Amino acid sequence: MGAIPTQRETVSRATGAPAHPAGVSARECARAHVTLLGSSLAPGAAREMVRAALTDWSALGLPGTRHWTEHLAADALVVVSELVTNAVVHAGTDVEVVCRLEETGTLVVEATDHHPSRAPRSGDQETPHEIPEYGRGLRLVAALAEAWGITYRPGTKTVWARLRAAGAETGETPEAAGVTEAADAVGVVSAAGAAGVVSAADVVDGADMVRTAARIEAYGAERDPRFSGSPAGPPPEREAGTGRRGRDREWLGRGALSFLAEASDLLAGQLDEDLVASLTGQLIVPRLADWCAVWLEDESLGRGAWSDAPGAVVGARLARVWHAGESHIEELRRALEKDPPRPRDPWRSGPVAHPWPGDALGPDGAHGVALAYRLVAGGRPLGTLVIGRSGTAGFPDEITGLVEDLSRRVALAIGAARQYARQATISAVLQRGLLPGAVAEIPGVRSALVYEPCDKGGPSGDFYDLFPAGDGRWCFAVGDVQGKGPEAAVVIGLARPWLRLLAREEYGVPDVLDRLNQLLLDDATEAADAAARALVAAGGPPVAPGDGPQTRFLSLLYGELVPHAGGVRCTLASAGHPLPLLLGPDGTVRAVAEPQTLLGVVEDATYTSETFDLCSGDTLLCVTDGVTERRSGSRQFDDGDGLATALAGCAGLDAGLVAERIRRLVHEFGARPPEDDLALLVLQAE
């Protein structure tokens, strides 16, 4: 077998300048980098990193920064946004972003993902296996960069772009190139970025406007001529620079580059797909079209959601209709619902013609052009975006290209919102399954419970239970799992059923803890063995210490209650858990257990229990560390026996009022909301 290449590079050059692939530094004098999760928030975070780097380097007066212009800073923000968006949409892995400054003032921007099997398209080169919508934004990168390319290494792919400063490598002085002071140039972009808006109108002067318009025109040159002027040349309206297309050209020259960045900032982090659809309408109308509509569909139906039969779009709903004139919205909605989009290829991302909605827009809108864009992200169909313009022969190439790029961002935002909704639903169902539907009522005992997970959308690490164990016995538990989320859910899913099973098999408190400890250790060992076998079968490297499945720790307060004629006999044990406190009718407070080792840590650990009587008026308080370790600056709630002091102030209150007062004191202890899960159980003898 021949040697395996360790690096392969594809390069596209706009000039004859050397490319300097990723990982090869040419007179590098500064570098900034960040690793981002592959989500819709990544492009915005990457832009913030580049803004901060440019500002810092300019303030330090590093070599080459004197050549910087406002245009270079704006181009860098657009390029990093495109590269990161490309990686997020088509790789879906974490993205490593690097911005390098060379002594000449040239900036190199790199985005590295971990899915090298799918290559971005460059220029006219296209391979049969590529997804049609893949790599759209790289045309904009090619228009802005001096050179760009792709470097492949085992397990990673890096797309990079070089942006040369004005006057760099040419001998020109900043003054001869028409360059402003670098600090001022970067400051304009940084200040605008702080407000969430980077307007090209603020950073592009008259000469740069021509250059920007030319780049946008080059970017749209390969678009489908059916939706623009004649392929042989621009229509007279465009040549004259008057009318609507003249206004389009003026806006594109001043604001199109920053429009996509602004749209990404606005859509990023939205957790509701209907809100994404609404924001899309506000972005497009009236800037790019007279009206737009967004259909959202059930992605689980896939290709089967589309049919050639009239109106047969299974599972699709018209989520949002937007028109420049509000009086036309309802009539337009009714017309569009009668004729939903039916693309010939549901997976195509580019524009296709859509029927004009008849007379729904009144006499002035009886004729026009409508285009439909499929919203596809991660290979899944999510919906369709339709835009329309009245009284025009077609959309300019620049507009169709810009909306196509916007549709990619809209699809990404919808996909992220759906992923969040799915995760929230799963977490809610899982959380309900991990907690008891109701707590048991115990003869002679009043109980009260407070349970407040810190993350409302995910499984908590805290849990509780209070259940009958048979033969006049009731058992209770308050526990806290190391960590949160799925790992915590796994441990709770093991612990709570086993507690009930062992209790009903009449095991005593110490025996229940002994067996639960061994169960957690056995489960962790089995998980580690399975992971090791899978890794060996895949031919992977040995697992380094600490890299495999981790031991699942559990702190637990577990007890048994047996009512009798003189009160309630309580037997309990604390395994690495905050100790329970007993409040007497006279206001005295004492701990009623001894600290012992966490469950799931020590092999063959032996646990012991404490037994005492709950007499009339006695109150037992059991809490998790979300109570004892509640912070206010450097102080914790239980510092100086703070919990015991708070409980002493509850003398004479019933169980419900005790629980509510402790909860309120914990919340009031710090100015900010609690940052940990909170659970407390109050048991009071009548």
XYZ file of C-alpha atoms in Angstrom:
686
model
C 0.000 0.000 0.000
C 1.322 3.425 -0.946
C 1.876 6.287 1.447
C -1.216 8.193 2.542
C -1.007 11.916 1.807
C -1.219 14.003 4.939
C -2.265 17.248 3.271
C -4.044 18.216 0.064
C -4.719 21.780 -1.012
C -7.088 23.342 -3.512
C -6.360 26.980 -4.307
C -8.283 29.690 -6.125
C -6.421 32.936 -6.815
C -7.877 36.271 -7.770
C -4.371 37.620 -8.375
C -0.923 36.194 -8.760
C -0.145 36.614 -5.065
C 1.131 33.581 -3.146
C -1.597 31.669 -1.338
C 0.088 30.662 1.941
C -2.162 27.729 2.864
C -3.558 27.238 6.351
C -0.892 26.347 8.851
C 1.906 28.042 6.873
C 2.781 31.437 8.265
C 4.324 34.099 5.997
C 5.846 36.893 8.084
C 3.056 36.489 10.617
C 3.113 39.054 13.406
C -0.222 38.475 15.184
C -2.847 35.760 15.499
C -6.302 35.453 17.084
C -8.286 32.240 17.267
C -11.440 30.787 18.787
C -13.207 27.400 18.746
C -16.983 27.626 18.307
C -19.828 25.149 18.547
C -21.348 24.348 15.163
C -24.557 26.302 15.731
C -26.344 29.336 14.335
C -24.528 31.493 16.905
C -21.092 30.678 15.469
C -20.958 33.270 12.627
C -21.802 36.141 14.978
C -19.230 34.990 17.530
C -16.595 34.729 14.779
C -17.310 38.286 13.660
C -16.941 39.520 17.233
C -13.546 37.808 17.481
C -12.331 39.430 14.245
C -13.635 42.874 15.273
C -11.813 42.644 18.599
C -8.592 41.443 16.947
C -8.553 44.224 14.357
C -9.198 46.844 17.016
C -6.451 45.519 19.306
C -3.854 45.151 16.551
C -4.580 48.618 15.230
C -4.305 50.159 18.702
C -0.939 48.434 19.182
C 0.325 49.814 15.859
C 1.483 46.389 14.667
C 3.396 46.226 11.366
C 1.125 46.529 8.354
C -1.865 48.020 10.163
C -1.054 51.438 8.704
C -2.191 50.048 5.341
C -5.660 49.138 6.618
C -8.783 50.753 5.241
C -12.367 50.735 6.364
C -13.090 48.532 3.372
C -10.611 45.851 4.476
C -12.194 45.668 7.925
C -15.689 45.362 6.449
C -14.531 42.687 3.965
C -12.911 40.683 6.775
C -16.187 40.579 8.706
C -18.124 39.412 5.658
C -15.503 36.765 4.758
C -15.321 35.234 8.251
C -19.126 35.178 8.405
C -19.321 33.331 5.080
C -16.586 30.820 5.952
C -18.095 29.956 9.333
C -21.645 29.783 7.951
C -20.391 27.430 5.252
C -18.772 25.176 7.875
C -21.820 25.163 10.143
C -24.339 24.422 7.395
C -22.370 21.760 5.563
C -20.111 20.162 8.182
C -22.083 20.609 11.387
C -19.026 20.140 13.628
C -17.202 22.540 15.901
C -15.435 25.253 13.924
C -11.955 26.590 14.662
C -11.565 30.170 13.432
C -8.188 31.861 13.013
C -7.388 35.435 11.939
C -3.701 36.107 11.143
C -1.950 39.400 10.468
C 1.124 39.478 8.242
C 3.736 42.238 8.354
C 2.448 43.655 5.066
C -0.981 44.242 6.600
C -2.523 41.284 4.767
C -5.188 39.416 6.761
C -5.629 35.644 6.504
C -8.922 34.228 7.763
C -9.297 30.461 8.259
C -12.245 28.253 9.240
C -11.480 24.619 10.095
C -14.148 21.936 10.491
C -13.935 18.194 11.095
C -15.925 16.879 8.153
C -13.489 16.820 5.222
C -15.431 14.287 3.156
C -17.676 17.001 1.680
C -15.704 19.548 -0.318
C -16.946 23.072 -0.975
C -17.510 23.944 -4.608
C -15.162 26.473 -6.145
C -15.789 28.243 -9.408
C -17.161 26.019 -12.137
C -15.624 22.838 -10.747
C -18.387 20.516 -9.678
C -18.386 16.830 -8.901
C -21.436 14.593 -9.366
C -21.760 13.636 -5.688
C -22.001 17.183 -4.382
C -25.216 18.508 -2.846
C -26.500 21.323 -5.104
C -26.813 23.944 -2.395
C -23.385 23.259 -0.959
C -20.820 26.048 -0.716
C -22.948 28.927 -2.005
C -21.337 31.614 0.114
C -17.818 30.864 -1.148
C -18.517 32.847 -4.322
C -18.746 35.947 -2.180
C -15.463 34.995 -0.510
C -13.869 34.621 -3.951
C -15.109 38.088 -4.936
C -13.636 39.747 -1.833
C -10.377 37.846 -1.327
C -7.053 38.249 -3.087
C -6.775 34.455 -2.909
C -8.667 31.675 -1.199
C -8.447 27.930 -0.999
C -9.060 24.699 0.852
C -6.479 22.669 2.766
C -7.241 19.047 3.660
C -5.586 17.192 6.500
C -6.546 13.882 8.114
C -9.797 14.540 9.922
C -10.066 18.267 9.128
C -10.744 20.675 6.302
C -9.659 24.333 6.378
C -11.123 26.973 4.077
C -8.970 30.118 4.087
C -8.958 33.523 2.440
C -6.322 36.269 2.078
C -7.340 39.918 2.086
C -4.562 42.299 1.036
C -4.406 45.783 2.523
C -4.422 48.791 0.161
C -0.879 49.794 -0.748
C 0.621 46.620 0.751
C 3.331 44.953 -1.349
C 3.027 47.748 -3.933
C 5.128 50.454 -2.359
C 2.190 52.837 -2.083
C 1.820 54.906 1.011
C -1.505 54.893 2.843
C -2.070 58.457 1.708
C -1.511 57.567 -1.974
C -3.977 54.688 -1.691
C -6.592 56.931 -0.108
C -6.367 55.159 3.241
C -7.672 56.635 6.496
C -5.945 56.064 9.807
C -6.167 52.370 10.686
C -7.457 53.003 14.177
C -10.282 55.119 12.789
C -11.115 52.568 10.107
C -11.401 49.696 12.531
C -13.134 51.867 15.086
C -16.025 52.562 12.735
C -16.659 48.865 12.208
C -16.150 47.985 15.870
C -18.518 50.662 17.138
C -21.178 49.705 14.622
C -20.708 46.043 15.473
C -21.271 46.731 19.146
C -24.762 47.855 18.256
C -25.345 44.694 16.243
C -25.294 46.558 12.900
C -22.399 46.874 10.461
C -23.621 49.142 7.714
C -21.490 49.397 4.595
C -22.888 52.900 4.170
C -20.799 53.890 7.189
C -17.545 52.402 5.943
C -17.613 52.604 2.132
C -16.904 55.875 0.347
C -17.671 56.785 -3.270
C -14.708 55.044 -4.880
C -15.267 51.890 -2.835
C -18.953 51.868 -3.771
C -18.059 51.199 -7.395
C -15.730 48.386 -6.380
C -18.336 46.849 -4.072
C -21.071 46.999 -6.712
C -18.745 45.349 -9.221
C -18.012 42.538 -6.786
C -21.682 41.966 -6.078
C -22.388 41.954 -9.800
C -19.630 39.397 -10.331
C -21.082 37.356 -7.498
C -24.471 37.220 -9.224
C -23.133 36.787 -12.765
C -23.696 33.040 -12.831
C -27.291 33.201 -11.578
C -30.144 31.852 -13.681
C -30.819 34.429 -16.465
C -34.535 33.559 -16.441
C -34.985 35.812 -13.413
C -32.977 38.787 -14.655
C -32.317 40.753 -17.816
C -31.198 39.328 -21.133
C -28.079 37.123 -20.926
C -26.544 39.235 -23.660
C -26.433 42.311 -21.449
C -28.220 44.362 -18.852
C -31.635 45.793 -19.666
C -31.859 49.465 -20.617
C -33.317 50.326 -17.217
C -30.169 49.059 -15.535
C -27.880 50.748 -18.044
C -29.586 54.050 -17.444
C -29.292 53.579 -13.704
C -32.830 54.832 -13.225
C -36.043 53.361 -11.928
C -36.309 50.480 -9.530
C -33.233 48.630 -10.738
C -31.235 51.815 -10.381
C -32.321 52.005 -6.756
C -31.496 48.320 -6.337
C -28.019 48.924 -7.675
C -27.482 51.887 -5.367
C -28.574 49.944 -2.312
C -26.539 46.877 -3.288
C -23.471 49.032 -3.704
C -23.795 50.524 -0.231
C -25.420 47.905 1.930
C -25.593 44.403 0.468
C -22.355 43.087 1.961
C -23.344 44.036 5.483
C -26.975 42.972 4.970
C -26.157 39.280 5.324
C -24.108 39.908 8.464
C -26.944 41.951 9.957
C -29.441 39.240 9.038
C -27.253 36.573 10.660
C -27.060 38.589 13.877
C -30.829 39.079 13.902
C -31.667 35.416 13.236
C -28.977 33.890 15.453
C -30.240 32.434 18.690
C -33.957 32.608 17.835
C -35.619 29.615 19.461
C -39.015 29.772 17.726
C -39.376 28.880 14.051
C -42.430 31.128 13.649
C -40.420 34.069 14.970
C -37.707 33.255 12.417
C -40.348 33.332 9.672
C -41.633 36.695 10.918
C -38.137 38.207 11.048
C -37.465 36.947 7.529
C -40.421 38.936 6.241
C -39.188 42.083 7.954
C -35.704 41.628 6.473
C -36.943 41.184 2.909
C -39.873 43.616 2.670
C -39.599 46.282 1.315
C -35.814 46.180 0.923
C -35.677 43.322 -1.573
C -39.292 42.569 -2.525
C -42.819 43.936 -2.282
C -44.033 40.865 -0.420
C -42.842 37.528 0.844
C -44.277 34.370 2.373
C -42.720 31.558 4.375
C -44.072 28.003 4.355
C -42.875 25.625 7.063
C -43.267 21.891 6.713
C -42.903 18.718 8.692
C -39.299 17.770 7.963
C -39.932 14.132 8.908
C -42.000 13.720 5.713
C -39.000 14.497 3.478
C -39.586 14.133 -0.267
C -42.931 12.494 0.375
C -44.308 15.877 1.430
C -44.445 17.037 -2.196
C -46.752 15.968 -4.961
C -47.560 17.158 -8.482
C -51.257 17.247 -7.648
C -52.666 20.777 -7.167
C -52.427 21.898 -3.576
C -50.830 18.639 -2.436
C -48.145 19.899 -0.093
C -48.535 17.458 2.772
C -47.690 18.808 6.201
C -46.802 22.343 4.994
C -48.349 25.441 6.553
C -48.184 29.083 5.578
C -46.399 30.449 8.649
C -45.980 34.089 7.663
C -47.101 36.533 4.962
C -45.582 40.003 4.798
C -46.457 42.895 2.466
C -45.287 46.487 2.305
C -48.943 47.510 2.542
C -50.697 45.911 5.511
C -54.107 46.169 3.825
C -53.055 43.512 1.287
C -51.797 40.885 3.752
C -55.003 38.926 4.398
C -56.055 38.815 0.746
C -52.541 37.773 -0.255
C -52.571 35.034 2.398
C -55.827 33.579 1.064
C -54.500 33.586 -2.503
C -51.213 31.942 -1.547
C -52.921 29.243 0.518
C -54.856 28.213 -2.592
C -51.666 27.799 -4.614
C -48.792 26.614 -2.376
C -45.305 26.112 -3.863
C -44.597 22.826 -5.609
C -40.950 22.831 -6.805
C -40.007 20.162 -9.307
C -36.998 19.342 -7.137
C -37.818 19.893 -3.448
C -34.113 19.806 -2.553
C -32.994 22.609 -4.852
C -31.996 25.767 -2.986
C -31.973 28.187 -5.947
C -34.984 30.189 -7.128
C -37.762 28.771 -9.301
C -40.720 30.609 -10.768
C -43.874 30.748 -8.649
C -47.388 31.647 -9.887
C -48.364 35.275 -9.338
C -51.251 35.541 -6.834
C -53.753 36.954 -9.329
C -55.679 40.049 -8.265
C -54.972 39.647 -4.553
C -52.800 42.779 -4.575
C -55.314 45.085 -6.242
C -55.208 46.804 -9.663
C -51.653 48.069 -9.191
C -50.405 44.607 -8.345
C -52.196 42.534 -10.951
C -48.904 41.598 -12.628
C -45.466 40.803 -11.326
C -42.817 38.161 -10.750
C -42.647 35.682 -7.850
C -39.769 33.332 -7.004
C -39.680 30.349 -4.629
C -36.590 29.272 -2.665
C -36.423 25.934 -0.882
C -35.253 26.156 2.735
C -32.903 23.220 3.240
C -30.402 22.752 6.075
C -28.332 19.709 6.880
C -29.929 17.789 4.008
C -33.443 18.265 5.461
C -36.272 20.184 3.791
C -37.681 22.743 6.207
C -39.933 24.941 4.100
C -40.142 27.407 1.233
C -39.542 31.146 0.950
C -41.499 32.991 -1.755
C -40.798 36.600 -2.744
C -42.672 38.802 -5.205
C -42.382 42.139 -7.014
C -45.225 43.927 -8.735
C -45.032 45.530 -12.174
C -41.564 44.353 -13.154
C -40.139 42.012 -15.754
C -37.925 40.185 -13.288
C -35.628 40.320 -10.318
C -32.041 41.503 -10.880
C -29.338 38.865 -10.610
C -27.958 40.611 -7.537
C -31.281 40.389 -5.698
C -31.885 36.714 -6.504
C -28.361 35.866 -5.363
C -28.683 37.863 -2.169
C -32.023 36.270 -1.274
C -30.559 32.834 -1.967
C -27.779 33.507 0.532
C -30.326 34.873 2.996
C -32.453 31.744 2.556
C -29.482 29.623 3.676
C -29.300 31.609 6.907
C -33.049 31.415 7.391
C -32.938 27.641 6.933
C -30.090 27.382 9.424
C -32.043 29.437 11.971
C -35.204 27.358 11.471
C -33.195 24.174 11.854
C -31.652 25.440 15.091
C -35.070 26.463 16.441
C -36.493 23.040 15.628
C -33.550 21.319 17.244
C -34.101 23.360 20.387
C -37.828 22.549 20.374
C -37.098 18.840 19.962
C -34.546 18.917 22.745
C -36.890 20.837 25.048
C -39.664 18.310 24.424
C -37.367 15.362 25.045
C -36.029 16.972 28.209
C -39.515 17.712 29.540
C -40.678 14.145 28.917
C -37.494 12.766 30.415
C -37.784 15.008 33.458
C -41.353 13.883 34.090
C -40.233 10.259 33.902
C -37.398 10.777 36.374
C -39.553 12.262 39.130
C -42.530 10.751 40.970
C -45.953 11.740 39.771
C -46.992 12.434 43.377
C -45.493 12.085 46.835
C -47.036 9.613 49.248
C -49.133 10.653 52.221
C -47.784 9.231 55.502
C -50.025 8.743 58.550
C -49.041 11.191 61.282
C -46.583 13.089 59.049
C -47.031 16.308 57.084
C -44.698 16.786 54.123
C -43.770 19.685 51.843
C -41.513 19.813 48.817
C -39.689 22.503 46.868
C -38.100 21.529 43.553
C -36.575 24.148 41.234
C -34.300 22.950 38.403
C -31.899 25.655 37.274
C -32.205 24.717 33.587
C -35.904 24.744 32.762
C -35.247 23.083 29.412
C -33.119 20.118 30.503
C -33.008 17.271 33.022
C -31.974 18.365 36.490
C -29.234 16.733 38.513
C -31.410 16.818 41.661
C -34.165 14.320 42.393
C -36.475 13.290 45.227
C -38.892 10.511 46.128
C -41.357 9.651 48.885
C -43.110 6.294 48.504
C -44.721 3.423 50.478
C -42.486 0.373 50.941
C -45.061 -2.006 52.465
C -45.602 -3.383 55.958
C -46.300 0.047 57.438
C -43.040 1.535 56.103
C -42.485 4.642 53.944
C -39.169 5.622 52.378
C -37.829 8.973 51.222
C -34.812 10.103 49.228
C -33.209 13.386 48.194
C -30.287 13.054 45.798
C -27.894 15.036 43.641
C -26.053 13.601 40.636
C -22.696 14.898 39.477
C -23.401 17.066 36.424
C -26.638 17.696 34.562
C -28.354 16.753 31.351
C -28.327 13.241 29.844
C -25.553 11.898 32.090
C -27.476 12.949 35.192
C -30.668 11.473 33.740
C -28.940 8.099 33.274
C -27.907 7.969 36.933
C -31.329 9.055 38.210
C -32.939 6.521 35.888
C -30.852 3.840 37.578
C -31.034 5.040 41.176
C -34.707 5.851 41.743
C -36.205 2.540 40.484
C -33.550 0.557 42.347
C -34.254 2.451 45.558
C -37.913 1.508 45.321
C -37.182 -2.097 44.403
C -34.687 -2.650 47.226
C -36.927 -0.930 49.769
C -39.903 -3.087 48.829
C -37.695 -6.168 49.103
C -37.332 -5.133 52.778
C -33.649 -4.221 52.632
C -32.631 -1.883 55.456
C -31.254 1.608 54.868
C -27.524 0.634 55.005
C -28.082 -2.379 52.722
C -29.907 -0.244 50.154
C -26.963 2.179 49.975
C -24.418 -0.668 49.808
C -26.183 -2.266 46.839
C -26.844 1.016 45.046
C -23.152 1.915 45.382
C -22.158 -1.397 43.790
C -24.743 -0.962 41.045
C -23.297 2.421 40.026
C -19.749 1.045 40.028
C -20.756 -1.995 37.935
C -22.603 0.210 35.460
C -19.599 2.511 35.050
C -17.303 -0.491 34.499
C -19.604 -1.968 31.855
C -19.814 1.381 30.069
C -16.010 1.706 30.052
C -15.568 -1.851 28.720
C -18.128 -1.297 25.966
C -16.457 1.956 24.918
C -13.041 0.287 24.835
C -14.329 -2.594 22.701
C -15.984 -0.217 20.269
C -12.786 1.812 19.959
C -10.658 -1.271 19.312
C -13.146 -2.539 16.723
C -12.938 0.816 14.935
C -9.149 0.706 14.917
C -8.819 3.808 17.063
C -5.940 4.713 19.379
C -5.861 3.545 23.006
C -7.947 5.560 25.446
C -5.856 7.921 27.533
C -6.488 8.064 31.291
C -9.467 10.302 31.988
C -10.744 10.228 28.376
C -13.101 7.270 28.732
C -16.515 7.078 30.427
C -16.380 8.681 33.842
C -17.547 7.235 37.149
C -21.036 8.487 37.965
C -21.058 10.052 41.416
C -24.248 10.382 43.425
C -24.845 12.087 46.755
C -27.925 10.716 48.466
C -29.908 11.168 51.644
C -32.067 8.081 52.084
C -34.387 7.201 54.961
C -37.197 5.021 56.209
C -40.238 6.127 58.273
C -42.306 3.815 60.494
C -45.253 5.459 62.268
C -46.031 4.104 65.774
C -48.122 5.106 68.765
C -45.573 7.561 70.186
C -44.606 9.249 66.932
C -42.574 8.225 63.864
C -39.376 6.188 63.930
C -36.896 7.503 61.344
C -33.831 5.642 60.105
C -31.613 7.455 57.626
C -28.116 7.738 56.153
C -26.254 10.426 54.218
C -23.885 9.363 51.426
C -21.865 12.485 50.611
C -25.005 14.636 50.949
C -25.717 17.759 53.032
C -26.719 16.491 56.468
C -30.405 16.593 57.439
C -31.395 18.981 60.230
C -33.975 18.321 62.946
C -35.927 21.293 64.349
C -37.534 20.794 67.763
C -40.671 22.626 68.971
C -38.439 24.772 71.217
C -36.398 26.055 68.229
C -33.302 23.887 68.773
C -31.644 22.538 65.630
C -29.262 19.580 65.315
C -27.845 17.354 62.574
C -29.165 13.797 62.713
C -26.737 11.870 60.512
C -23.017 11.342 60.019
C -21.223 12.203 56.758
C -20.258 9.212 54.604
C -18.747 8.557 51.170
C -20.480 9.428 47.898
C -22.134 6.560 46.047
C -20.299 5.238 43.010
C -16.804 6.134 44.226
C -15.369 3.435 46.523
C -15.584 -0.288 45.827
C -17.093 -2.380 48.666
C -17.962 0.687 50.740
C -20.019 -0.059 53.856
C -22.673 2.391 54.992
C -24.263 2.883 58.402
C -27.516 4.533 59.448
C -28.885 6.616 62.346
C -32.245 5.977 64.037
C -34.293 8.465 66.066
C -37.897 9.355 66.786
C -39.787 12.230 65.221
C -41.954 13.409 68.094
C -44.964 15.685 67.825
C -43.870 19.069 66.448
C -40.445 17.870 65.271
C -39.482 18.983 61.755
C -36.895 17.219 59.554
C -35.318 19.307 56.757
C -33.519 17.578 53.855
C -31.857 19.713 51.140
C -29.480 19.487 48.196
C -26.322 21.560 47.801
C -28.279 24.065 45.717
C -29.448 25.332 49.135
C -26.289 25.037 51.221
C -23.935 26.320 48.504
C -26.109 29.189 47.262
C -23.653 32.044 46.690
C -23.569 35.756 47.290
C -20.138 36.891 46.211
C -17.627 34.767 48.116
C -20.141 33.737 50.798
C -22.352 30.645 50.815
C -25.770 30.300 52.406
C -24.600 27.679 54.925
C -21.485 29.553 56.028
C -21.492 29.861 59.818
C -24.389 27.347 60.104
C -26.574 29.641 58.029
C -29.067 26.892 57.167
C -29.467 25.881 60.824
C -30.054 29.522 61.764
C -32.675 29.892 59.042
C -34.415 26.697 60.194
C -34.411 27.821 63.841
C -36.414 30.844 62.742
C -39.129 28.521 61.446
C -40.139 27.210 64.893
C -43.899 26.938 65.175
C -44.543 26.924 61.408
C -46.169 23.996 59.630
C -44.321 21.980 56.988
C -45.516 24.030 54.010
C -44.552 27.353 55.567
C -41.137 25.999 56.601
C -40.423 24.905 53.005
C -41.584 28.247 51.585
C -39.560 30.296 54.081
C -36.331 28.396 53.415
C -36.902 28.731 49.664
C -37.459 32.475 49.979
C -34.359 32.975 52.149
C -32.235 31.063 49.648
C -33.465 33.246 46.766
C -32.997 36.456 48.739
C -29.470 35.503 49.800
C -27.972 36.629 46.478
C -28.821 39.422 44.065
C -28.759 37.071 41.073
C -31.017 34.022 40.582
C -29.691 30.660 41.854
C -27.236 29.015 39.482
C -27.785 25.453 40.697
C -30.724 23.094 41.011
C -32.605 23.439 44.281
C -34.558 20.724 46.107
C -35.723 20.488 49.705
C -38.048 18.105 51.540
C -39.725 18.899 54.871
C -41.162 16.094 57.048
C -43.039 17.142 60.193
C -44.558 14.903 62.853
C -48.124 15.904 63.740
